[in-house]
Coordinates of C-alpha atoms and ligand atoms in Angstrom, one line a residue:
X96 CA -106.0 2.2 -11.4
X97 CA -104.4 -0.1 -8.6
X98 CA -107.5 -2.6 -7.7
X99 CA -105.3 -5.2 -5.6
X100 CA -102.1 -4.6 -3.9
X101 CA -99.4 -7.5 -2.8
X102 CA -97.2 -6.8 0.4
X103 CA -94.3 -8.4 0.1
X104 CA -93.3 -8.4 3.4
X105 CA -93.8 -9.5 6.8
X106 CA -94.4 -7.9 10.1
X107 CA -95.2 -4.4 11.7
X108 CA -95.0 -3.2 7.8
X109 CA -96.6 -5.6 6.0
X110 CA -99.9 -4.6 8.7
X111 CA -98.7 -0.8 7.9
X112 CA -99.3 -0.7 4.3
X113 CA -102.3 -2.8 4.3
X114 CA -103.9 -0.8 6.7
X115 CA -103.8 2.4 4.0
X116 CA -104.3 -0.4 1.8
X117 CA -108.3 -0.9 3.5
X118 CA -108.5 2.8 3.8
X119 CA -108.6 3.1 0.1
X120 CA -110.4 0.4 -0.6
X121 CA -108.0 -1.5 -2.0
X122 CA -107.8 -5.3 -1.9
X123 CA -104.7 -7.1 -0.1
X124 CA -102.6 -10.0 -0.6
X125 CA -100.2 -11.3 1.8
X126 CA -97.3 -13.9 1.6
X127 CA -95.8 -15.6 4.0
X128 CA -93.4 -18.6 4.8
X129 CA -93.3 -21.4 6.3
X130 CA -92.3 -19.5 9.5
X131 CA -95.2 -17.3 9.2
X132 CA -98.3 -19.2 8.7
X133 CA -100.2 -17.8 11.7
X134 CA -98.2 -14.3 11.1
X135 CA -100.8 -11.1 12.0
X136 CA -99.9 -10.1 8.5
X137 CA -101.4 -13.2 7.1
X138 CA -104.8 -12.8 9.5
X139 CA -105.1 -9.5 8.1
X140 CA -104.9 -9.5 4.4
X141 CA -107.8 -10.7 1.8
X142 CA -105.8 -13.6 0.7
X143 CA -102.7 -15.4 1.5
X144 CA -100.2 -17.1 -0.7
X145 CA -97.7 -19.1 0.6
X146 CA -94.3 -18.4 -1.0
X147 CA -91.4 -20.9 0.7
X148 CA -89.5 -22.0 3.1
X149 CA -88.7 -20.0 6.6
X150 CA -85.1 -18.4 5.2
X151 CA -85.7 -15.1 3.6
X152 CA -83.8 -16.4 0.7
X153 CA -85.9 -18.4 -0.5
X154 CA -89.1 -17.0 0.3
X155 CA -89.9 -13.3 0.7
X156 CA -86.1 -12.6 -1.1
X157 CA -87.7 -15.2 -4.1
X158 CA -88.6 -12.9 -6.9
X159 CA -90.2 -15.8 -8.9
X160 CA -92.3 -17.0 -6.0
X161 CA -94.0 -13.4 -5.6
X162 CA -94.3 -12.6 -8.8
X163 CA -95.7 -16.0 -8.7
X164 CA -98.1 -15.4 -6.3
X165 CA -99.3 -11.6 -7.6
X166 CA -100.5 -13.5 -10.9
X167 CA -102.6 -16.2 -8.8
X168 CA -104.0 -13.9 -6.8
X169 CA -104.4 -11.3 -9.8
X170 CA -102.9 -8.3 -7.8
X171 CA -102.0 -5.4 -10.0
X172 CA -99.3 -3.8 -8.1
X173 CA -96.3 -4.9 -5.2
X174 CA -95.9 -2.9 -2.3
X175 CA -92.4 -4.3 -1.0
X176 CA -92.4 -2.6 2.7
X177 CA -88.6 -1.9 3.6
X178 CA -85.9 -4.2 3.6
X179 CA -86.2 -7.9 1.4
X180 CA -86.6 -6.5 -1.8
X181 CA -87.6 -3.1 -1.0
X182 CA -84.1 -1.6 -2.7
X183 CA -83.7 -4.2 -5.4
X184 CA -83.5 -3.4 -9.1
X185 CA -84.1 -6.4 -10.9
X186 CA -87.7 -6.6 -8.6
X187 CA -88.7 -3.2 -9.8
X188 CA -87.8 -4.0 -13.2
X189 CA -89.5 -7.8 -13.3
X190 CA -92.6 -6.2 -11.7
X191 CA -92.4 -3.9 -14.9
X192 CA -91.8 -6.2 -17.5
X193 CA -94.9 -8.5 -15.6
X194 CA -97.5 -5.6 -16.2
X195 CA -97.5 -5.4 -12.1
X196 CA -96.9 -1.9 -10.9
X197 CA -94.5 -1.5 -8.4
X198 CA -95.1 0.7 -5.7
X199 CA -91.8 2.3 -5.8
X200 CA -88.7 3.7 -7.8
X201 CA -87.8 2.6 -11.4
X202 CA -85.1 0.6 -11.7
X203 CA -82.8 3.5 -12.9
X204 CA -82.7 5.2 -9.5
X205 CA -82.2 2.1 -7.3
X206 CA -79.5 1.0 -9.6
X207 CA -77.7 4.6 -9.7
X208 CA -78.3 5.4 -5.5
X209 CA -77.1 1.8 -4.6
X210 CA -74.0 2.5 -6.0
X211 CA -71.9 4.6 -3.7
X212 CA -69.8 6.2 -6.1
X213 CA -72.3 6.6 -8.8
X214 CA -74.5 8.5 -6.6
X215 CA -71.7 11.0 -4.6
X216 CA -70.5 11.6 -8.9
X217 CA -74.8 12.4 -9.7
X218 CA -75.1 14.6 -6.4
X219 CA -72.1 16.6 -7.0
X220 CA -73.5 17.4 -10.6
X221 CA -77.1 18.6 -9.0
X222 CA -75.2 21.0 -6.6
X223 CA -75.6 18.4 -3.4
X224 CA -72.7 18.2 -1.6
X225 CA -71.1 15.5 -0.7
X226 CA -68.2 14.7 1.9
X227 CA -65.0 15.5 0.3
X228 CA -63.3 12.6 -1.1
X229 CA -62.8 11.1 -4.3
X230 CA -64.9 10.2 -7.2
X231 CA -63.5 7.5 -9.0
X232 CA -63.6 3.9 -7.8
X233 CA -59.9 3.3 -6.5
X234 CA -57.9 -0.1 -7.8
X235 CA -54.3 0.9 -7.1
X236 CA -52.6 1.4 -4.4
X237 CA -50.4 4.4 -5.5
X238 CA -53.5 6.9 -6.0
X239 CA -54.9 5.6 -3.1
X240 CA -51.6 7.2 -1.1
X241 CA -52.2 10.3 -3.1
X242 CA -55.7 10.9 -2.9
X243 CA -55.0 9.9 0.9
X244 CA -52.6 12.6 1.3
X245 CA -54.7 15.3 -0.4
X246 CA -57.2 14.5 2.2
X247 CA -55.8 13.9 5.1
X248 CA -56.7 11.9 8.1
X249 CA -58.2 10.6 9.6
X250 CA -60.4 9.3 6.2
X251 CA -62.6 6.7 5.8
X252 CA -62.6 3.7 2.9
X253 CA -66.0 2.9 1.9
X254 CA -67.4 0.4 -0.5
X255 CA -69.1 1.5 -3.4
X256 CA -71.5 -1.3 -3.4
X257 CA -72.0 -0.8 0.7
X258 CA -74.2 1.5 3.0
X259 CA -75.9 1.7 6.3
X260 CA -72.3 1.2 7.1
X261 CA -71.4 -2.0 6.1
X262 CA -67.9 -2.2 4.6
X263 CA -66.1 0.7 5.9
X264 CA -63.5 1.0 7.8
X265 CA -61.8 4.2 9.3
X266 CA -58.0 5.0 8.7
X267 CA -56.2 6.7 11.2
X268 CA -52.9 7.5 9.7
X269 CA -50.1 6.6 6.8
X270 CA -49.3 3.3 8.4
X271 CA -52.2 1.3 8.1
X272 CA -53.8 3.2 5.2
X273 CA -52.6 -0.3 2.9
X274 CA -53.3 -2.6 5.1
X275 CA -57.2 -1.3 5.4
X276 CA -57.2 -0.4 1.7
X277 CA -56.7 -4.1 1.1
X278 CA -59.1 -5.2 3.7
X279 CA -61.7 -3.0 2.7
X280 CA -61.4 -4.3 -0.9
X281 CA -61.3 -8.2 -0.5
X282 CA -63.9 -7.5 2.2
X283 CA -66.1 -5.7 0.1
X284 CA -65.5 -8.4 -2.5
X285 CA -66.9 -11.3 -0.5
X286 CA -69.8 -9.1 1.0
X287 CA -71.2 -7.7 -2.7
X288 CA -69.2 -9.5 -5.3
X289 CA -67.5 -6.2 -6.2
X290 CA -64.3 -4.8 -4.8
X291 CA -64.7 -0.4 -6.0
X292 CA -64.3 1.2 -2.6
X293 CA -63.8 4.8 -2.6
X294 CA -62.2 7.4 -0.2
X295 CA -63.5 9.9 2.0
X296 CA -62.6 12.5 4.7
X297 CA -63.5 11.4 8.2
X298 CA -66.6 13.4 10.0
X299 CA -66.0 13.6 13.4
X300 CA -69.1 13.0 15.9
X301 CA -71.5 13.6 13.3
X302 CA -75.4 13.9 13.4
X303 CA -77.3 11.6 11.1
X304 CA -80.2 13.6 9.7
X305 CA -82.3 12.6 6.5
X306 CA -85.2 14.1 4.6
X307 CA -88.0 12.4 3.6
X308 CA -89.0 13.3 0.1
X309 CA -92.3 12.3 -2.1
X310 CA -91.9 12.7 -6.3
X311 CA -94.8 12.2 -8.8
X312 CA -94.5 10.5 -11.9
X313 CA -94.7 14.4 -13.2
X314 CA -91.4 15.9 -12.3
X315 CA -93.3 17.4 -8.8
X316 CA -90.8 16.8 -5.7
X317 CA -91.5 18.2 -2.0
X318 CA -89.8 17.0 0.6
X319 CA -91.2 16.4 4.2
X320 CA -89.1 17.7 6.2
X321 CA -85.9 16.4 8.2
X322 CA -85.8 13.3 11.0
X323 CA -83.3 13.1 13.2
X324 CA -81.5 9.7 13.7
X325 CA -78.5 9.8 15.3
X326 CA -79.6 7.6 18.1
X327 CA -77.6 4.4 16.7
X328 CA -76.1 0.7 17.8
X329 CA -74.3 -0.4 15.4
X330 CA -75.8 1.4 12.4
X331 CA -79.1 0.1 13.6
X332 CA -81.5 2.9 14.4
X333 CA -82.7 3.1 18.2
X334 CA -84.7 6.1 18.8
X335 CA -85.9 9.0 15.8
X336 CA -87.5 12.4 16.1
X337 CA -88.9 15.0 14.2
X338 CA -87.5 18.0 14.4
X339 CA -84.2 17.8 15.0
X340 CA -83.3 19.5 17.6
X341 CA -80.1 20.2 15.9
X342 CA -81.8 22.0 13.1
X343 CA -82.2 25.8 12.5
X344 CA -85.5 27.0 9.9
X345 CA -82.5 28.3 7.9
X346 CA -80.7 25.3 7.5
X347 CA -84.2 23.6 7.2
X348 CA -85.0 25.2 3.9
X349 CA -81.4 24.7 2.3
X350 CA -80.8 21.2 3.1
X351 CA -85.0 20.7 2.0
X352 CA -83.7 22.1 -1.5
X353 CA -80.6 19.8 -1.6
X354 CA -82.8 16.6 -0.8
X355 CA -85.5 18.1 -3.7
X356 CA -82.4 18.0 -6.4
X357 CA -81.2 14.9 -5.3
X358 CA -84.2 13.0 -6.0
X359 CA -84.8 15.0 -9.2
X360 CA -81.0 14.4 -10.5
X361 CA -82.4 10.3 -10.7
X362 CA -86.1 11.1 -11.4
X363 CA -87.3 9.6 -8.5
X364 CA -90.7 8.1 -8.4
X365 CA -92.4 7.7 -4.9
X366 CA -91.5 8.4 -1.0
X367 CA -87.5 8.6 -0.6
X368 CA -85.1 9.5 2.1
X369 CA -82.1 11.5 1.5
X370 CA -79.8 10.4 4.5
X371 CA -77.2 13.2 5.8
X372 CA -74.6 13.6 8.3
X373 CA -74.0 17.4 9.9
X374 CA -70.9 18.1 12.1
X375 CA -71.3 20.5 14.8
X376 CA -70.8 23.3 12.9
X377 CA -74.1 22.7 10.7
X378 CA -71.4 21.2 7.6
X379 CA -73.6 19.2 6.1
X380 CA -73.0 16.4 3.6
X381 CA -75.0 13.5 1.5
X382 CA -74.2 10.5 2.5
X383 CA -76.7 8.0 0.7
X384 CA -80.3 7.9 -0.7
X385 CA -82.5 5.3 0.8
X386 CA -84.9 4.4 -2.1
X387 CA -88.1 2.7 0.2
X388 CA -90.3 3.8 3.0
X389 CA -88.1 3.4 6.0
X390 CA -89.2 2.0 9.2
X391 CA -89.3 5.4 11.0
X392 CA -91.5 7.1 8.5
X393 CA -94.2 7.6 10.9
X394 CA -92.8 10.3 12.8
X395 CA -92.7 12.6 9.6
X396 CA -96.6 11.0 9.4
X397 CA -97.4 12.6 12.8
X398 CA -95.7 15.5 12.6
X399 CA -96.0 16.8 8.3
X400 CA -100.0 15.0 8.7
X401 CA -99.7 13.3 5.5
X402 CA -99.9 9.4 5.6
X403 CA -97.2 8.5 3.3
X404 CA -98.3 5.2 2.1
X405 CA -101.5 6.6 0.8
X406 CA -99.2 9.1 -0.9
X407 CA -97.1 6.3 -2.6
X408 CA -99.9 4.6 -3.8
X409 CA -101.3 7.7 -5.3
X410 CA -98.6 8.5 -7.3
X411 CA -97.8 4.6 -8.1
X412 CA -101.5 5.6 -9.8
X413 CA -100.1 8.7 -11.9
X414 CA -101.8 10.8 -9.4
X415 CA -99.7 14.3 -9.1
X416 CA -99.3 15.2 -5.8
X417 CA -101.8 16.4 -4.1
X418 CA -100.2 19.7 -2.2
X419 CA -97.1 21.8 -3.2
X420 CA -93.9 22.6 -1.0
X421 CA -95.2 25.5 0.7
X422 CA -98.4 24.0 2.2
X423 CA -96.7 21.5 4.2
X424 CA -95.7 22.6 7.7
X425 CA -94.5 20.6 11.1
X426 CA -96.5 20.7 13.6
X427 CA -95.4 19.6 17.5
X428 CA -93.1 17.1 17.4
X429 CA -92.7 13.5 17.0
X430 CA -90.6 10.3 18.5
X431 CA -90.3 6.9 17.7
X432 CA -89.0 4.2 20.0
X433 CA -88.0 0.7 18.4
X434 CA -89.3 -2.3 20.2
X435 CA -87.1 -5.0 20.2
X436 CA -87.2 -8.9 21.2
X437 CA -83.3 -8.6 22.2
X438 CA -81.6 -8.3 25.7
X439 CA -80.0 -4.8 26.2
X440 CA -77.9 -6.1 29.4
X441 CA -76.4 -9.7 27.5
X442 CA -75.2 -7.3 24.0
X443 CA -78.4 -7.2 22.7
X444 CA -78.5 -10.8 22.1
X445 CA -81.9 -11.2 20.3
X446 CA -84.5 -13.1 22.3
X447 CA -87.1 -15.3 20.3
X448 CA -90.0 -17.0 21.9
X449 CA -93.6 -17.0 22.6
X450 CA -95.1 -13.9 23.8
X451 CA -96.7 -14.9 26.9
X452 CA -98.7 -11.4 27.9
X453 CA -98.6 -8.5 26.5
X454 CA -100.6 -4.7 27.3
X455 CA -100.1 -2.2 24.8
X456 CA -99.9 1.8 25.6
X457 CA -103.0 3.4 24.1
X458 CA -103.8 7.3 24.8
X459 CA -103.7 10.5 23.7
X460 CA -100.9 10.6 21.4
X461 CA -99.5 7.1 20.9
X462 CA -99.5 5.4 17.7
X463 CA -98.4 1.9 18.2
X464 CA -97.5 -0.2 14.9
X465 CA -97.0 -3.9 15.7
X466 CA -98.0 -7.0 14.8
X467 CA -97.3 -9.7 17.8
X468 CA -100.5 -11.4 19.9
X469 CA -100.5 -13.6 22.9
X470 CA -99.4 -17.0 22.2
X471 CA -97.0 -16.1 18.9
X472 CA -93.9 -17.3 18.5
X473 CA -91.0 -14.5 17.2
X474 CA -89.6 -16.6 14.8
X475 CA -85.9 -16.9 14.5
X476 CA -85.6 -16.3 11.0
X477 CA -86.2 -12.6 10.7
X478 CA -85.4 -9.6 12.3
X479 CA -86.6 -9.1 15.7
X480 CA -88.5 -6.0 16.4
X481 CA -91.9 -6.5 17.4
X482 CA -93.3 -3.0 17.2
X483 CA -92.6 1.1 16.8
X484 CA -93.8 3.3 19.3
X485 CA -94.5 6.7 18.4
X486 CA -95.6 9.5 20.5
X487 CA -96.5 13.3 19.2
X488 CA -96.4 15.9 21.4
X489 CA -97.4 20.0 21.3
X490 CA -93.7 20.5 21.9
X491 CA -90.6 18.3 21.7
X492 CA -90.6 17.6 26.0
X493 CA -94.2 16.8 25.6
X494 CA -93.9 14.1 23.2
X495 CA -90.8 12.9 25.7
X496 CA -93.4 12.7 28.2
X497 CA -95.4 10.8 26.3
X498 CA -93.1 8.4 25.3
X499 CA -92.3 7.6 28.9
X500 CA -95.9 7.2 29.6
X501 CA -96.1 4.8 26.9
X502 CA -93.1 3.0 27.9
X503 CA -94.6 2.4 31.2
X504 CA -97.5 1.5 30.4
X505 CA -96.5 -1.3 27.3
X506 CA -95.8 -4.6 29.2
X507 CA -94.6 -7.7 27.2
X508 CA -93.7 -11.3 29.4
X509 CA -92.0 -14.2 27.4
X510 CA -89.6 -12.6 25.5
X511 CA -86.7 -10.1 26.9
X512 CA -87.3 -6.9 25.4
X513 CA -85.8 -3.5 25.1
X514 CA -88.2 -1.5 26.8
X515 CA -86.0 -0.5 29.9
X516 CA -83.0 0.3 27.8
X517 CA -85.4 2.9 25.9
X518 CA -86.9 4.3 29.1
X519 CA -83.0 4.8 30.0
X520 CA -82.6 6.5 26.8
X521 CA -85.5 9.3 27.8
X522 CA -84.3 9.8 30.7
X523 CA -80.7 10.4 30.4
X524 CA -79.6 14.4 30.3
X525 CA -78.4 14.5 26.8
X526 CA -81.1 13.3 25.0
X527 CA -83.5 15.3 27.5
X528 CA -81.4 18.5 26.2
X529 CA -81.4 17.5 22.6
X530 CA -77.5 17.5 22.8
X531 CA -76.6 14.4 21.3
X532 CA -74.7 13.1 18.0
X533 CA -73.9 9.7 16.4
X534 CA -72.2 8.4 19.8
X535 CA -74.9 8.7 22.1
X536 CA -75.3 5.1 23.1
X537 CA -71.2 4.8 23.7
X538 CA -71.0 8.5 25.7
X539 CA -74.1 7.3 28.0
X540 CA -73.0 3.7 28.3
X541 CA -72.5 3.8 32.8
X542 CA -76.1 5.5 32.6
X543 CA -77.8 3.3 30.2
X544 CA -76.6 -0.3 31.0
X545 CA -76.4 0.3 34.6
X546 CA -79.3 2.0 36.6
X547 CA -77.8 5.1 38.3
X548 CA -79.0 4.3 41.8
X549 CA -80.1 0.4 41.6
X550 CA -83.9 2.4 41.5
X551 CA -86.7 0.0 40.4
X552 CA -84.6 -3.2 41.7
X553 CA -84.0 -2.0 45.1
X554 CA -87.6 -1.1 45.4
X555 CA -88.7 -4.9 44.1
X556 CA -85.7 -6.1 46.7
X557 CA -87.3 -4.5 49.6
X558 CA -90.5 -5.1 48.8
X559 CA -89.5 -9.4 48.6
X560 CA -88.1 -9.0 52.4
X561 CA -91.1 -7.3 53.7
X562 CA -93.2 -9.8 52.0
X563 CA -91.2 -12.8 53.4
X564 CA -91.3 -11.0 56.9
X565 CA -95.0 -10.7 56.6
X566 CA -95.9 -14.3 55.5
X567 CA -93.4 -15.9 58.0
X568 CA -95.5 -13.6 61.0
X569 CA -98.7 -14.5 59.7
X570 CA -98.0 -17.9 59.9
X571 CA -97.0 -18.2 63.4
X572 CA -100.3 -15.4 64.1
X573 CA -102.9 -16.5 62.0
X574 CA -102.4 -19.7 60.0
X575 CA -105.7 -19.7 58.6
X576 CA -104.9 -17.1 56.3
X577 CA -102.9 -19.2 53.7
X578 CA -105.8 -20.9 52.6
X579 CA -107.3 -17.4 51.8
X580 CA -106.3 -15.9 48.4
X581 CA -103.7 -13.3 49.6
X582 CA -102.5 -10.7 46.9
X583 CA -100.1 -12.4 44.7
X584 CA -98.5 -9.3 43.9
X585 CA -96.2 -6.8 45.2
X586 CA -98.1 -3.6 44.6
X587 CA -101.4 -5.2 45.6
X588 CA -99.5 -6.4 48.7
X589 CA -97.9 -3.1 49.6
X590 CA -101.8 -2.3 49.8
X591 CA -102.6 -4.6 51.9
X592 CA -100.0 -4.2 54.6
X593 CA -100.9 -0.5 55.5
X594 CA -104.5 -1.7 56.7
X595 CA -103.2 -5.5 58.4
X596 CA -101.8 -5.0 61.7
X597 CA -99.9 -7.4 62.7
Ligands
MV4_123 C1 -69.2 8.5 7.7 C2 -68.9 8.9 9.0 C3 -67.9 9.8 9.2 N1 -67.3 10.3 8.1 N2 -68.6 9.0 6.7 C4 -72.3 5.0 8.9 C5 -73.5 4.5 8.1 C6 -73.3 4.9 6.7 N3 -74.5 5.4 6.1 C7 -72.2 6.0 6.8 N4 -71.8 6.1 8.1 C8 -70.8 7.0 8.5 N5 -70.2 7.6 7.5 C9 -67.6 9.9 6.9 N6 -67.0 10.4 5.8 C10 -69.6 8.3 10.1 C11 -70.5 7.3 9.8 C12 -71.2 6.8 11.0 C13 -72.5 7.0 11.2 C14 -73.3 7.8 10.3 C15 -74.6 8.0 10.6 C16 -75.2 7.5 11.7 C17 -74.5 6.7 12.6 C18 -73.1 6.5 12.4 C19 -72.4 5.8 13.3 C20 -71.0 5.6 13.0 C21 -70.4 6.1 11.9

């Protein structure tokens, strides 16, 4: 049995795991960079290795230095969060051959999910369906044409080796179909060192839903139910809820059953996410397995009741799963906001620096997973969100509610955050209706990047000239009253100015 678990990691997840980590008495072992050595992660492990310099590449992306660091410290199995090595093959496999247990997939089902084509050929023999498209990785130029005109357009050129969209690129007609089969290639070829790209037809405004799934080391599967993610920038994930509100319980239980073979098709060990987009019409295709936790797992947490890290480690143990499919139900509903050191009104330039103040939401309802303390500095090295909101609610315009509260009340000073942006996002019609898709952000954009009525600004504005007008009386009245402490701020001034007559 697991006895002492290294996170290799950093951040809001590194804090995450380890926290189920203490809960089952389990021993932890961070490691950090140079970048991180006063890191909350760090503070709240057993023990501490240091594994290299600040650039992920050589530190928490150095195989040798964790593995490394798990014999010193004597750990007995990796936890590798998301992202860094989280969906690498040769890490699952070294942690096998090492006698450390990785808390994870086998190497086998990375290998065959991370390659595009691999996986659309492995769905399509489970009975999954995938987009239409083709099936073969495509080298000349001639089949592309054909395949392109079986198809139709507008299509879509993907690299095998890609996801989370990187190296696609959309074709619109005929004439450039060449041109972007070429780009896509030598593009795909500098990005992953391998040029297959292969073709598919073009979903219009699609939703992005996935499934989480959890599979013992004895052939069990269940999956957890959907999450809705089609609140995007860029392929980065901005808001998530559970349920969607696209979803019918019909459609629940079929695509439920599709995400159960996929995962069986690679004999999946551990918590997966089958992602999926669904056109309006409830046409629903795979689109890629995400083989790790995934940063907005704890909505499904909230929501299904099951903490999933616990789970992982469980059946990282041999453990069979603890419940079958038809136990687990939703209940209420779930959001998750992403936090982020980055400045929605300059293109979401990303905003390093100390964090001067900060006042988390608490409550009834709010989970908040972070990892940032007065005083720390976001490095520049790594990505920069500094925490996941979550709020549960009875029904889906409760937990809307609560996420607005929350919003209100989380205050951050010395770094530019993306707070208001996300309060935008809750309040703009769409997403209070539950009618959104994949182009949310770029439908919404005069609502979200400029106030509707200038609102809180015109309010601060007015507030500055009464103030002005107030001290510039007082001093001509009663000059006596600047050496008095007089409220420093606005809403303790606002007070104050009903009761002074002047
Ligand atoms: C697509 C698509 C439309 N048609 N494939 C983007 C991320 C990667 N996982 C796949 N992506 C897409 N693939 C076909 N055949 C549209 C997208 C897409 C998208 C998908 C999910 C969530 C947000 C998105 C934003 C833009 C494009």
């Amino acid at each position: 049995m697991i006895k002492k678990v290294l996170v290799a990691n950093r951040g809001e997840i590194a804090i995450r795991v380890m926290r189920s980590c203490r809960e089952l008495d389990l021993a932890t072992v961070a490691v950090f960079s140079d970048a991180d050595r006063t890191a909350m992660h760090v503070r709240y492990a057993d023990e501490a290795y240091h594994i290299g310099p600040s650039p992920s590449r050589e530190s928490y992306l150095n195989i040798d230095a964790i593995i490394g660091a798990a014999k010193k410290s004597g750990a007995d199995a990796i936890h590798p969060g998301y992202g860094f090595l989280s969906e690498n093959a040769e890490f699952s496999e070294r942690c096998r051959q090492e006698g450390i247990k990785f808390i994870g997939p086998g190497a086998y089902a990375i290998t065959t999910m991370g390659d595009k084509i691999t996986a659309r050929k492995t769905m399509i023999q489970s009975g999954v369906p995938v987009v239409p498209g083709t099936t073969e990785k495509l080298t000349d130029e001639n089949s592309a044409i054909k395949i392109a005109m079986e198809i139709g357009f507008p299509l879509m050129i993907k690299a095998s080796s890609g996801g989370g969209g990187k190296g696609m690129r959309l074709v619109k007609s005929m004439e450039s179909l060449i041109t972007m089969f070429r780009m896509a290639r030598s593009e795909a070829m500098n990005a992953f060192g391998d040029d297959s790209v292969y073709i598919e037809k073009y979903i219009d405004s699609p939703h992005h839903i996935e499934f989480q799934i959890l599979a013992d080391q004895h052939g069990n599967v269940v999956h957890l139910f959907e999450r809705e993610c089609s609140i995007q920038r860029r392929h980065q994930k901005v808001v998530e809820e559970t349920p969607s509100p696209l979803m019918t319980p019909e459609l629940r239980m079929e695509m439920g059953e599709k995400a159960v073979a996929a995962a069986k098709a690679v004999n999946y060990e551990g918590a997966g996410t089958i992602e999926f987009i669904v056109n309006d019409q409830l046409d629903y295709y795979f689109l890629e397995m995400n083989t790790r936790l995934q940063v907005e797992h704890p909505v499904t947490e909230r929501v299904v009741g099951i903490d999933l890290v616990k789970e992982q480690i469980n059946i990282a143990n041999g453990l069979p799963l603890p419940f079958k499919q038809e136990e687990l139900r939703q209940h209420g509903h779930a959001i998750q906001c992403r936090i982020y050191a980055e400045d929605p009104d300059n293109n979401f330039m990303p905003n390093p620096g100390v964090i001067k103040h900060i006042t988390e939401p608490f409550g009834l309802g709010v989970r908040y997973d972070g990892y940032v303390y007065v005083g720390y500095e976001i490095p520049i090295y790594y990505d920069p969100m500094i925490c996941k909101l979550i709020t549960w609610g009875k029904t889906r315009p409760e937990s809307i509610a609560r996420m607005r509260r929350a919003l209100y009340e989380y205050k951050i000073t010395g770094v530019k955050t993306s707070i208001k942006f996300l309060e935008r996002i809750m309040e703009t019609p769409g997403f209070i209706e539950g009618k959104y898709n994949t182009h949310f952000i770029e439908e919404n954009r005069a609502q979200l990047f400029t106030p509707k009525h200038c609102g809180t600004q015109c309010e601060d504005i007015a507030m500055i000239a009464a103030f002005i007008d107030y001290l510039d009386k007082l001093a001509r009245i009663q000059p006596q009253a600047f050496t008095s402490n007089l409220g420093n701020n606005w809403k303790d001034f606002g007070r104050k100015r009903n009761v002074l007559r002047l």
